[in-house]
Amino acid sequence: MHVADYVWYITVGVLLALLAFDVFIIGRRPHEPTTRESATAIAFYIGLAVLFGLGVWVFSGGNYAGEFFAGWLTEYSLSVDNLFIFLIIMARFGVPRKYQQTALLIGIILALVFRGIFIAVGAAAINEFSWIFYLFGAFLVYTAIHLARQGENDDEDFKENAVIRFAKKRLNATDEYNGVKLTILKNGKRLVTPMAIVIIALGTTDLLFALDSIPAIYGLTQEPFLVFAANVFALMGLRQLYFLLGDLLKRLVYLSIGLSVVLAFIGVKLVLHAMHVNELPFINGGHHIDWAPEIPIWFSLGFIIITLGITTVASLRKSRTLEAEADGTAITPEASPAPSEPELDPKTKAELDAIRPPEPHESDAKKS
């Protein structure tokens, strides 16, 4: 795929302009986006991604368009999983809702920077070493196994890494927020606010997710232009998606399992591709392995769509089942069964009947 320099410049310029608009215009004041604001932004960004893919189809053919859509869907799914970790981080550090937008925005910018670095490094490595596909494939299979063992999303799956633990222990920190500022002056001493720790947590999480996402996208396309575009479009609108979905993110209980299947598939695809272009002397004498199949992009795209679709439907059905079971176990006072009267022997029952107070109609009869 030949991409002229001016196309690169225009694409990067437009995407950076959109990001700047989101940062300096929409996100200039800390607030919680409304449902309408979030839905409009998400629809706009998804529409842009679809138009971009159709443009690739028109100017470069359906195969490259398929590579973009497959990469975009995979990166978007990984970003949603990343968003779930963001949700846990916000809850752990008790970030006020009106400040979460700023924290998310910084986290997304950091993710874009880290992914840009890894895209450049990955492209250079692929151009120089064909065997890098073996490493990418093995790493994705390892990640898939880890995600599969992790199972359903749970707050316990998030563990503070060494950087976060070091920052919390070594930095002079306070539990008091100072708006979205990273420090606060108390008693003449400069202290770090929880927002700074949150940014560190988001940044290190972004770095770890970039290690997964870049090999995954290079397993679907080796075109740096499409890799860059798919990653940028996958990150756009995540901030609004966070507020729009809210607790719905927690309903995607099988997301990790679905992603593990997708990553395992891409990992195998990468290994097969590495075998097909093999140049390592200790594998098949340094010759290409002709029997290793090249999985077409249309098959990859279909597999990803079907897997993610099944994952979403199964997750929502499981969530509804769990909610129904939880509702069924709750017993309201109105629904509480009336206590049953104890059984009495005939003699005791007769004695009680003899001393019971007369009914109102019986008293009226005696008076008359």
Coordinates of N, CA and C in Angstrom, one line a residue, residues 113-342:
V113 N 0.3 8.4 22.9 CA 1.7 8.6 22.8 C 2.4 7.2 22.9
F114 N 2.1 6.4 23.8 CA 2.7 5.1 24.0 C 2.5 4.2 22.7
R115 N 1.3 4.2 22.2 CA 1.1 3.4 21.0 C 1.8 3.9 19.8
G116 N 1.9 5.3 19.7 CA 2.7 5.8 18.6 C 4.1 5.4 18.6
I117 N 4.7 5.3 19.8 CA 6.1 4.9 20.0 C 6.2 3.4 19.6
F118 N 5.3 2.6 20.1 CA 5.4 1.2 19.8 C 5.1 0.9 18.3
I119 N 4.2 1.7 17.7 CA 4.0 1.5 16.2 C 5.3 1.7 15.4
A120 N 6.0 2.8 15.8 CA 7.2 3.1 15.1 C 8.3 2.0 15.3
V121 N 8.4 1.6 16.6 CA 9.4 0.5 16.9 C 9.0 -0.8 16.2
G122 N 7.7 -1.1 16.2 CA 7.3 -2.3 15.6 C 7.5 -2.3 14.1
A123 N 7.2 -1.2 13.4 CA 7.4 -1.1 12.0 C 8.9 -1.3 11.6
A124 N 9.8 -0.6 12.4 CA 11.2 -0.8 12.1 C 11.7 -2.2 12.3
A125 N 11.1 -2.9 13.4 CA 11.5 -4.3 13.6 C 11.1 -5.2 12.5
I126 N 9.9 -5.0 12.1 CA 9.3 -5.8 11.0 C 10.1 -5.7 9.7
N127 N 10.5 -4.5 9.4 CA 11.3 -4.2 8.2 C 12.7 -4.9 8.2
E128 N 13.2 -5.0 9.4 CA 14.6 -5.5 9.6 C 14.6 -7.0 9.9
F129 N 13.6 -7.5 10.6 CA 13.7 -8.9 11.1 C 12.3 -9.6 10.8
S130 N 12.3 -10.5 9.9 CA 11.1 -11.2 9.7 C 10.7 -12.2 10.8
W131 N 11.7 -12.6 11.6 CA 11.4 -13.5 12.7 C 10.7 -12.8 13.8
I132 N 10.6 -11.5 13.8 CA 9.9 -10.8 14.9 C 8.4 -11.3 15.0
F133 N 7.9 -11.8 13.8 CA 6.5 -12.3 13.9 C 6.4 -13.5 14.8
Y134 N 7.4 -14.3 14.9 CA 7.4 -15.4 15.9 C 7.2 -14.9 17.3
L135 N 8.0 -13.8 17.6 CA 7.9 -13.2 19.0 C 6.5 -12.6 19.2
F136 N 6.0 -11.9 18.2 CA 4.7 -11.3 18.4 C 3.6 -12.3 18.6
G137 N 3.7 -13.4 17.8 CA 2.7 -14.5 17.9 C 2.8 -15.2 19.2
A138 N 4.0 -15.5 19.7 CA 4.1 -16.2 21.0 C 3.6 -15.3 22.1
F139 N 3.9 -14.0 22.0 CA 3.5 -13.0 23.1 C 1.9 -12.9 23.1
L140 N 1.3 -12.9 21.9 CA -0.2 -12.8 21.9 C -0.8 -14.1 22.4
V141 N -0.2 -15.2 22.1 CA -0.8 -16.5 22.7 C -0.6 -16.5 24.2
Y142 N 0.5 -16.1 24.7 CA 0.7 -16.0 26.1 C -0.3 -15.1 26.8
T143 N -0.5 -13.9 26.1 CA -1.5 -12.9 26.7 C -2.9 -13.5 26.6
A144 N -3.2 -14.3 25.6 CA -4.6 -14.9 25.5 C -4.8 -15.9 26.6
I145 N -3.8 -16.7 26.9 CA -3.9 -17.7 28.0 C -4.1 -17.0 29.3
H146 N -3.3 -15.9 29.5 CA -3.5 -15.1 30.7 C -4.9 -14.5 30.9
L147 N -5.4 -14.0 29.8 CA -6.8 -13.5 29.8 C -7.8 -14.6 30.1
A148 N -7.6 -15.7 29.5 CA -8.6 -16.8 29.6 C -8.6 -17.3 31.1
R149 N -7.4 -17.4 31.7 CA -7.3 -17.8 33.1 C -8.0 -16.7 34.0
Q150 N -7.9 -15.5 33.6 CA -8.5 -14.4 34.4 C -10.0 -14.5 34.4
G151 N -10.6 -15.0 33.3 CA -12.0 -15.3 33.3 C -12.8 -14.0 33.3
E152 N -13.9 -14.0 34.1 CA -14.8 -12.9 34.1 C -14.1 -11.7 34.7
N153 N -14.5 -10.5 34.2 CA -13.9 -9.2 34.8 C -14.3 -9.1 36.2
D154 N -13.3 -8.7 37.0 CA -13.5 -8.6 38.5 C -12.6 -7.5 39.0
D155 N -13.0 -6.8 40.0 CA -12.2 -5.7 40.5 C -10.9 -6.3 41.1
E156 N -10.9 -7.6 41.5 CA -9.7 -8.2 42.0 C -8.6 -8.4 41.0
D157 N -9.0 -8.4 39.7 CA -8.1 -8.6 38.6 C -7.1 -7.5 38.5
F158 N -7.4 -6.3 39.0 CA -6.5 -5.2 38.9 C -5.6 -5.2 40.1
K159 N -4.3 -5.2 39.9 CA -3.3 -5.1 40.9 C -2.4 -4.0 40.7
E160 N -2.2 -3.2 41.7 CA -1.3 -2.0 41.5 C 0.1 -2.5 41.2
N161 N 0.7 -1.9 40.1 CA 2.0 -2.3 39.7 C 3.1 -1.6 40.5
A162 N 4.3 -2.0 40.3 CA 5.4 -1.5 41.1 C 5.6 0.0 41.1
V163 N 5.3 0.6 39.9 CA 5.4 2.1 39.8 C 4.3 2.8 40.7
I164 N 3.1 2.3 40.7 CA 2.1 2.9 41.6 C 2.4 2.7 43.0
R165 N 2.9 1.5 43.4 CA 3.2 1.3 44.8 C 4.4 2.2 45.2
F166 N 5.4 2.4 44.3 CA 6.5 3.3 44.6 C 6.0 4.7 44.8
A167 N 5.1 5.2 43.9 CA 4.7 6.5 44.0 C 3.9 6.8 45.3
K168 N 3.0 5.8 45.7 CA 2.3 6.0 46.9 C 3.1 6.0 48.1
K169 N 4.2 5.2 48.1 CA 5.1 5.1 49.2 C 6.1 6.3 49.3
R170 N 6.6 6.7 48.2 CA 7.8 7.6 48.3 C 7.4 9.1 48.1
L171 N 6.2 9.4 47.5 CA 5.8 10.7 47.2 C 5.1 11.3 48.5
N172 N 5.3 12.5 48.8 CA 4.5 13.2 49.9 C 3.1 13.4 49.4
A173 N 2.2 12.5 49.7 CA 0.9 12.6 49.1 C -0.1 12.9 50.2
T174 N -1.3 13.4 49.7 CA -2.4 13.7 50.6 C -3.6 13.0 50.0
D175 N -4.7 12.8 50.8 CA -5.9 12.2 50.3 C -6.9 13.3 49.8
E176 N -6.5 14.6 49.9 CA -7.3 15.7 49.5 C -7.1 16.1 48.1
Y177 N -8.2 16.2 47.3 CA -8.2 16.6 45.9 C -8.1 18.1 45.9
N178 N -7.4 18.6 44.9 CA -7.3 20.1 44.6 C -7.8 20.3 43.2
G179 N -9.0 20.0 43.0 CA -9.5 20.1 41.6 C -8.9 19.0 40.8
V180 N -8.4 19.4 39.6 CA -7.7 18.5 38.7 C -6.2 18.7 38.8
K181 N -5.7 19.5 39.8 CA -4.3 19.8 39.9 C -3.6 18.6 40.6
L182 N -2.3 18.5 40.3 CA -1.5 17.3 40.7 C -0.9 17.6 42.1
T183 N -0.8 18.8 42.6 CA -0.3 19.1 43.9 C -1.2 20.1 44.6
I184 N -0.9 20.2 45.9 CA -1.6 21.2 46.8 C -0.6 21.7 47.8
L185 N -0.8 22.9 48.2 CA 0.1 23.5 49.3 C -0.7 23.5 50.6
K186 N -0.1 22.8 51.6 CA -0.7 22.7 52.9 C 0.3 22.9 54.0
N187 N 0.0 23.9 54.8 CA 1.0 24.3 55.9 C 2.4 24.6 55.4
G188 N 2.4 25.3 54.2 CA 3.7 25.6 53.6 C 4.4 24.5 53.0
K189 N 3.8 23.3 52.8 CA 4.5 22.2 52.3 C 3.7 21.7 51.0
R190 N 4.5 21.4 49.9 CA 3.9 21.0 48.7 C 3.6 19.5 48.7
L191 N 2.4 19.1 48.6 CA 2.0 17.7 48.6 C 1.4 17.3 47.3
V192 N 1.5 16.0 47.0 CA 0.9 15.4 45.8 C -0.5 15.0 46.1
T193 N -1.4 15.3 45.2 CA -2.8 15.0 45.3 C -3.1 13.6 44.8
P194 N -4.2 13.0 45.1 CA -4.5 11.7 44.6 C -4.6 11.7 43.0
M195 N -4.9 12.9 42.4 CA -5.0 12.9 41.0 C -3.7 12.6 40.3
A196 N -2.6 12.9 41.0 CA -1.3 12.6 40.4 C -1.1 11.1 40.4
I197 N -1.5 10.4 41.5 CA -1.4 9.0 41.6 C -2.3 8.3 40.5
V198 N -3.4 8.9 40.3 CA -4.4 8.3 39.3 C -3.7 8.4 37.9
I199 N -3.1 9.6 37.6 CA -2.5 9.7 36.3 C -1.4 8.7 36.1
I200 N -0.6 8.5 37.2 CA 0.5 7.5 37.1 C -0.1 6.1 36.8
A201 N -1.2 5.8 37.5 CA -1.9 4.5 37.4 C -2.4 4.3 35.9
L202 N -3.0 5.4 35.4 CA -3.6 5.3 34.0 C -2.4 5.2 33.0
G203 N -1.3 5.9 33.2 CA -0.2 5.9 32.3 C 0.5 4.5 32.2
T204 N 0.7 3.9 33.4 CA 1.4 2.6 33.4 C 0.4 1.5 32.9
T205 N -0.9 1.7 33.1 CA -1.8 0.8 32.5 C -1.8 0.9 31.0
D206 N -1.8 2.1 30.5 CA -1.7 2.3 29.0 C -0.5 1.7 28.4
L207 N 0.6 1.8 29.1 CA 1.9 1.2 28.6 C 1.7 -0.3 28.5
L208 N 1.1 -0.9 29.5 CA 1.0 -2.4 29.5 C 0.0 -2.8 28.4
F209 N -1.0 -2.1 28.2 CA -2.0 -2.4 27.1 C -1.4 -2.2 25.7
A210 N -0.5 -1.2 25.6 CA 0.1 -1.0 24.3 C 1.0 -2.2 23.9
L211 N 1.5 -2.9 24.9 CA 2.3 -4.1 24.6 C 1.5 -5.2 24.0
D212 N 0.2 -5.2 24.3 CA -0.7 -6.2 23.7 C -1.3 -5.7 22.4
S213 N -1.6 -4.4 22.3 CA -2.4 -3.9 21.1 C -1.5 -3.9 19.9
I214 N -0.2 -3.5 20.0 CA 0.6 -3.3 18.8 C 0.9 -4.6 18.1
P215 N 1.3 -5.7 18.8 CA 1.5 -7.0 18.1 C 0.1 -7.5 17.5
A216 N -1.0 -7.2 18.2 CA -2.3 -7.6 17.7 C -2.6 -7.0 16.4
I217 N -2.4 -5.7 16.3 CA -2.7 -5.0 15.0 C -1.8 -5.3 13.9
Y218 N -0.5 -5.6 14.2 CA 0.5 -6.0 13.2 C 0.2 -7.4 12.7
G219 N -0.6 -8.2 13.5 CA -1.0 -9.5 13.1 C -2.1 -9.4 12.0
L220 N -2.7 -8.2 11.8 CA -3.8 -8.1 10.9 C -3.4 -7.2 9.7
T221 N -2.4 -6.3 9.9 CA -1.9 -5.5 8.8 C -0.5 -5.1 9.1
Q222 N 0.4 -5.0 8.1 CA 1.7 -4.6 8.3 C 1.9 -3.1 7.7
E223 N 0.8 -2.5 7.5 CA 0.9 -1.1 6.9 C 0.9 -0.1 8.1
P224 N 2.0 0.6 8.3 CA 2.0 1.5 9.5 C 0.9 2.6 9.4
F225 N 0.5 3.0 8.2 CA -0.6 4.0 8.1 C -1.9 3.5 8.6
L226 N -2.2 2.2 8.3 CA -3.4 1.6 8.8 C -3.3 1.3 10.3
V227 N -2.2 0.9 10.7 CA -1.9 0.7 12.2 C -2.2 1.9 13.0
F228 N -1.6 3.0 12.5 CA -1.7 4.3 13.2 C -3.2 4.7 13.2
A229 N -3.9 4.7 12.1 CA -5.2 5.2 12.0 C -6.2 4.3 12.9
A230 N -6.0 3.0 12.8 CA -6.8 2.1 13.6 C -6.7 2.4 15.1
N231 N -5.5 2.6 15.6 CA -5.2 2.9 17.0 C -5.8 4.3 17.4
V232 N -5.7 5.3 16.6 CA -6.2 6.6 16.9 C -7.8 6.5 16.9
F233 N -8.4 5.9 15.9 CA -9.8 5.9 15.9 C -10.3 5.0 17.1
A234 N -9.6 4.0 17.5 CA -10.0 3.2 18.6 C -10.0 3.9 19.9
L235 N -9.1 4.9 20.0 CA -9.0 5.7 21.3 C -10.0 6.9 21.3
M236 N -10.5 7.3 20.1 CA -11.4 8.4 20.1 C -12.8 8.1 20.6
G237 N -13.3 8.9 21.5 CA -14.6 8.7 22.0 C -14.6 7.8 23.2
L238 N -13.5 7.3 23.7 CA -13.5 6.4 24.9 C -13.9 7.2 26.1
R239 N -13.5 8.4 26.2 CA -13.9 9.2 27.4 C -15.4 9.3 27.5
Q240 N -16.1 9.6 26.3 CA -17.5 9.7 26.4 C -18.2 8.3 26.5
L241 N -17.5 7.3 26.0 CA -18.0 5.9 26.1 C -18.0 5.5 27.6
Y242 N -17.0 6.0 28.3 CA -16.9 5.7 29.8 C -18.2 6.2 30.5
F243 N -18.6 7.4 30.2 CA -19.7 8.0 30.9 C -21.0 7.5 30.4
L244 N -21.1 7.1 29.1 CA -22.3 6.7 28.5 C -22.7 5.3 29.0
L245 N -21.7 4.4 29.0 CA -22.0 3.0 29.4 C -22.1 2.9 30.9
G246 N -21.1 3.6 31.7 CA -21.2 3.5 33.1 C -21.1 2.1 33.6
D247 N -22.1 1.7 34.4 CA -22.1 0.3 35.0 C -22.3 -0.8 33.9
L248 N -22.7 -0.4 32.7 CA -22.8 -1.4 31.6 C -21.5 -2.1 31.3
L249 N -20.4 -1.3 31.5 CA -19.1 -2.0 31.3 C -18.9 -3.2 32.2
K250 N -19.5 -3.1 33.4 CA -19.3 -4.3 34.3 C -20.2 -5.5 33.8
R251 N -21.1 -5.2 33.0 CA -22.0 -6.3 32.4 C -21.3 -7.1 31.4
L252 N -20.2 -6.6 30.8 CA -19.4 -7.4 29.8 C -18.5 -8.4 30.5
V253 N -19.1 -9.3 31.2 CA -18.4 -10.2 32.1 C -17.5 -11.2 31.3
Y254 N -17.8 -11.4 30.0 CA -17.0 -12.4 29.2 C -16.1 -11.6 28.3
L255 N -15.9 -10.3 28.5 CA -15.0 -9.6 27.5 C -13.6 -10.1 27.5
S256 N -13.1 -10.4 28.7 CA -11.7 -11.0 28.7 C -11.6 -12.3 28.0
I257 N -12.6 -13.2 28.1 CA -12.6 -14.4 27.4 C -12.7 -14.3 25.9
G258 N -13.6 -13.3 25.5 CA -13.7 -13.1 24.1 C -12.4 -12.5 23.5
L259 N -11.8 -11.6 24.2 CA -10.5 -11.0 23.7 C -9.4 -12.1 23.7
S260 N -9.4 -13.0 24.7 CA -8.4 -14.1 24.7 C -8.5 -14.9 23.4
V261 N -9.8 -15.2 23.0 CA -10.0 -16.0 21.7 C -9.4 -15.2 20.5
V262 N -9.8 -13.9 20.5 CA -9.3 -13.1 19.3 C -7.8 -13.0 19.3
L263 N -7.2 -12.7 20.5 CA -5.7 -12.6 20.5 C -5.0 -13.9 20.2
A264 N -5.6 -15.0 20.7 CA -5.0 -16.4 20.3 C -5.1 -16.6 18.8
F265 N -6.2 -16.2 18.2 CA -6.4 -16.4 16.8 C -5.3 -15.6 16.0
I266 N -5.1 -14.3 16.4 CA -4.2 -13.5 15.8 C -2.7 -14.0 16.0
G267 N -2.5 -14.5 17.3 CA -1.2 -15.0 17.6 C -0.8 -16.2 16.7
V268 N -1.8 -17.1 16.5 CA -1.6 -18.2 15.6 C -1.4 -17.8 14.1
K269 N -2.2 -16.8 13.8 CA -2.0 -16.2 12.4 C -0.6 -15.6 12.2
L270 N -0.1 -14.9 13.2 CA 1.3 -14.4 13.1 C 2.3 -15.5 13.0
V271 N 2.2 -16.6 13.8 CA 3.1 -17.6 13.7 C 3.1 -18.3 12.4
L272 N 1.9 -18.5 11.8 CA 1.8 -19.1 10.5 C 2.4 -18.2 9.4
H273 N 2.2 -16.9 9.6 CA 2.9 -15.9 8.7 C 4.4 -16.0 8.8
A274 N 4.9 -16.1 10.0 CA 6.3 -16.2 10.3 C 6.9 -17.4 9.6
M275 N 6.1 -18.5 9.7 CA 6.6 -19.8 9.1 C 6.6 -19.6 7.5
H276 N 5.6 -18.9 7.0 CA 5.5 -18.7 5.6 C 6.7 -17.9 5.0
V277 N 7.2 -17.0 5.8 CA 8.3 -16.1 5.4 C 9.6 -16.4 6.1
N278 N 9.6 -17.6 6.7 CA 10.7 -18.0 7.6 C 12.1 -17.8 6.9
E279 N 13.0 -17.3 7.7 CA 14.4 -17.2 7.3 C 15.4 -17.6 8.4
L280 N 14.9 -18.1 9.5 CA 15.7 -18.6 10.6 C 16.4 -19.9 10.1
P281 N 17.7 -20.0 10.2 CA 18.5 -21.2 9.7 C 18.1 -22.5 10.5
F282 N 17.7 -22.4 11.7 CA 17.5 -23.6 12.5 C 16.0 -24.1 12.3
I283 N 15.2 -23.4 11.5 CA 13.9 -23.8 11.2 C 13.8 -24.1 9.7
N284 N 13.6 -25.3 9.3 CA 13.4 -25.7 7.9 C 14.6 -25.3 7.1
G285 N 15.8 -25.3 7.7 CA 17.0 -24.9 7.0 C 17.1 -23.5 6.5
G286 N 16.3 -22.6 7.1 CA 16.2 -21.2 6.7 C 15.3 -21.0 5.5
H287 N 14.6 -22.0 5.1 CA 13.7 -21.8 3.9 C 12.3 -21.5 4.3
H288 N 11.5 -21.0 3.4 CA 10.1 -20.7 3.7 C 9.4 -22.1 3.9
I289 N 8.4 -22.1 4.8 CA 7.6 -23.3 5.0 C 6.3 -23.1 4.1
D290 N 6.3 -23.8 3.0 CA 5.3 -23.6 2.0 C 3.9 -24.1 2.5
W291 N 3.9 -25.1 3.3 CA 2.6 -25.6 3.7 C 1.9 -24.7 4.7
A292 N 2.6 -23.8 5.3 CA 2.0 -22.9 6.3 C 1.0 -22.0 5.6
P293 N -0.3 -22.0 5.9 CA -1.3 -21.2 5.2 C -1.3 -19.8 5.6
E294 N -1.6 -18.9 4.7 CA -1.8 -17.5 5.0 C -3.3 -17.3 5.2
I295 N -3.7 -16.9 6.4 CA -5.2 -16.7 6.6 C -5.6 -15.4 6.0
P296 N -6.6 -15.4 5.1 CA -7.0 -14.2 4.4 C -7.7 -13.2 5.4
I297 N -7.6 -11.9 5.0 CA -8.2 -10.9 5.9 C -9.7 -11.0 6.0
W298 N -10.4 -11.4 5.0 CA -11.8 -11.5 5.1 C -12.2 -12.5 6.2
F299 N -11.4 -13.6 6.3 CA -11.7 -14.6 7.3 C -11.4 -14.1 8.7
S300 N -10.3 -13.3 8.8 CA -9.9 -12.7 10.1 C -11.0 -11.7 10.5
L301 N -11.5 -10.9 9.6 CA -12.5 -9.9 10.0 C -13.8 -10.6 10.4
G302 N -14.2 -11.6 9.7 CA -15.4 -12.3 10.1 C -15.3 -13.0 11.4
F303 N -14.1 -13.6 11.6 CA -13.9 -14.3 12.9 C -13.9 -13.3 14.1
I304 N -13.3 -12.1 13.9 CA -13.3 -11.1 15.0 C -14.7 -10.6 15.2
I305 N -15.5 -10.3 14.2 CA -16.9 -9.8 14.4 C -17.8 -10.8 15.1
I306 N -17.7 -12.1 14.6 CA -18.5 -13.1 15.2 C -18.1 -13.4 16.7
T307 N -16.8 -13.4 16.9 CA -16.4 -13.7 18.3 C -16.8 -12.6 19.3
L308 N -16.6 -11.3 18.8 CA -17.0 -10.2 19.7 C -18.5 -10.1 19.8
G309 N -19.3 -10.5 18.8 CA -20.7 -10.5 18.9 C -21.2 -11.5 19.8
I310 N -20.7 -12.7 19.8 CA -21.1 -13.8 20.7 C -20.7 -13.4 22.1
T311 N -19.5 -12.8 22.3 CA -19.1 -12.3 23.6 C -20.0 -11.3 24.2
T312 N -20.5 -10.4 23.4 CA -21.4 -9.3 23.9 C -22.7 -9.9 24.3
V313 N -23.3 -10.7 23.4 CA -24.6 -11.3 23.7 C -24.6 -12.2 24.9
A314 N -23.5 -13.0 25.0 CA -23.4 -14.0 26.1 C -23.2 -13.2 27.5
S315 N -22.5 -12.1 27.4 CA -22.2 -11.3 28.6 C -23.5 -10.7 29.1
L316 N -24.3 -10.1 28.2 CA -25.5 -9.4 28.6 C -26.5 -10.4 29.1
R317 N -26.6 -11.6 28.5 CA -27.5 -12.6 29.0 C -27.1 -13.1 30.4
K318 N -25.8 -13.3 30.6 CA -25.3 -13.7 31.9 C -25.6 -12.7 33.0
S319 N -25.4 -11.4 32.6 CA -25.7 -10.3 33.6 C -27.2 -10.3 33.9
R320 N -28.1 -10.5 32.9 CA -29.5 -10.5 33.2 C -29.9 -11.7 34.1
T321 N -29.3 -12.8 33.8 CA -29.6 -14.0 34.7 C -29.1 -13.8 36.1
L322 N -28.0 -13.2 36.3 CA -27.5 -12.9 37.7 C -28.4 -11.9 38.4
E323 N -28.8 -10.9 37.6 CA -29.7 -9.9 38.2 C -31.1 -10.5 38.6
A324 N -31.6 -11.4 37.7 CA -32.9 -12.1 38.0 C -32.7 -13.0 39.3
E325 N -31.6 -13.7 39.3 CA -31.4 -14.5 40.5 C -31.3 -13.7 41.8
A326 N -30.6 -12.6 41.7 CA -30.5 -11.7 42.9 C -31.8 -11.2 43.3
D327 N -32.7 -10.8 42.3 CA -34.0 -10.2 42.6 C -34.9 -11.3 43.2
G328 N -34.7 -12.6 42.8 CA -35.5 -13.7 43.3 C -35.2 -14.0 44.7
T329 N -34.0 -13.8 45.1 CA -33.7 -14.1 46.5 C -34.1 -13.1 47.5
A330 N -34.4 -11.9 47.0 CA -34.8 -10.8 48.0 C -36.3 -11.0 48.3
I331 N -36.6 -11.0 49.6 CA -38.0 -11.2 50.0 C -38.5 -9.9 50.7
T332 N -39.5 -9.3 50.1 CA -40.0 -8.1 50.6 C -41.0 -8.4 51.8
P333 N -41.3 -7.4 52.6 CA -42.2 -7.7 53.7 C -43.6 -8.1 53.3
E334 N -44.0 -7.6 52.1 CA -45.4 -7.9 51.6 C -45.4 -9.4 51.2
A335 N -44.2 -9.8 50.7 CA -44.1 -11.2 50.1 C -43.8 -12.2 51.2
S336 N -43.5 -11.8 52.4 CA -43.1 -12.7 53.5 C -44.3 -13.6 53.8
P337 N -44.1 -14.9 53.9 CA -45.2 -15.8 54.2 C -45.7 -15.6 55.6
A338 N -47.0 -15.7 55.8 CA -47.5 -15.5 57.2 C -47.2 -16.7 58.0
P339 N -46.8 -16.5 59.3 CA -46.5 -17.6 60.2 C -47.7 -18.6 60.4
S340 N -47.4 -19.9 60.3 CA -48.5 -20.8 60.5 C -48.8 -21.1 62.0
E341 N -50.0 -21.3 62.3 CA -50.4 -21.5 63.7 C -50.0 -23.0 64.1
P342 N -49.5 -23.1 65.4 CA -49.1 -24.5 65.8 C -50.3 -25.4 65.9

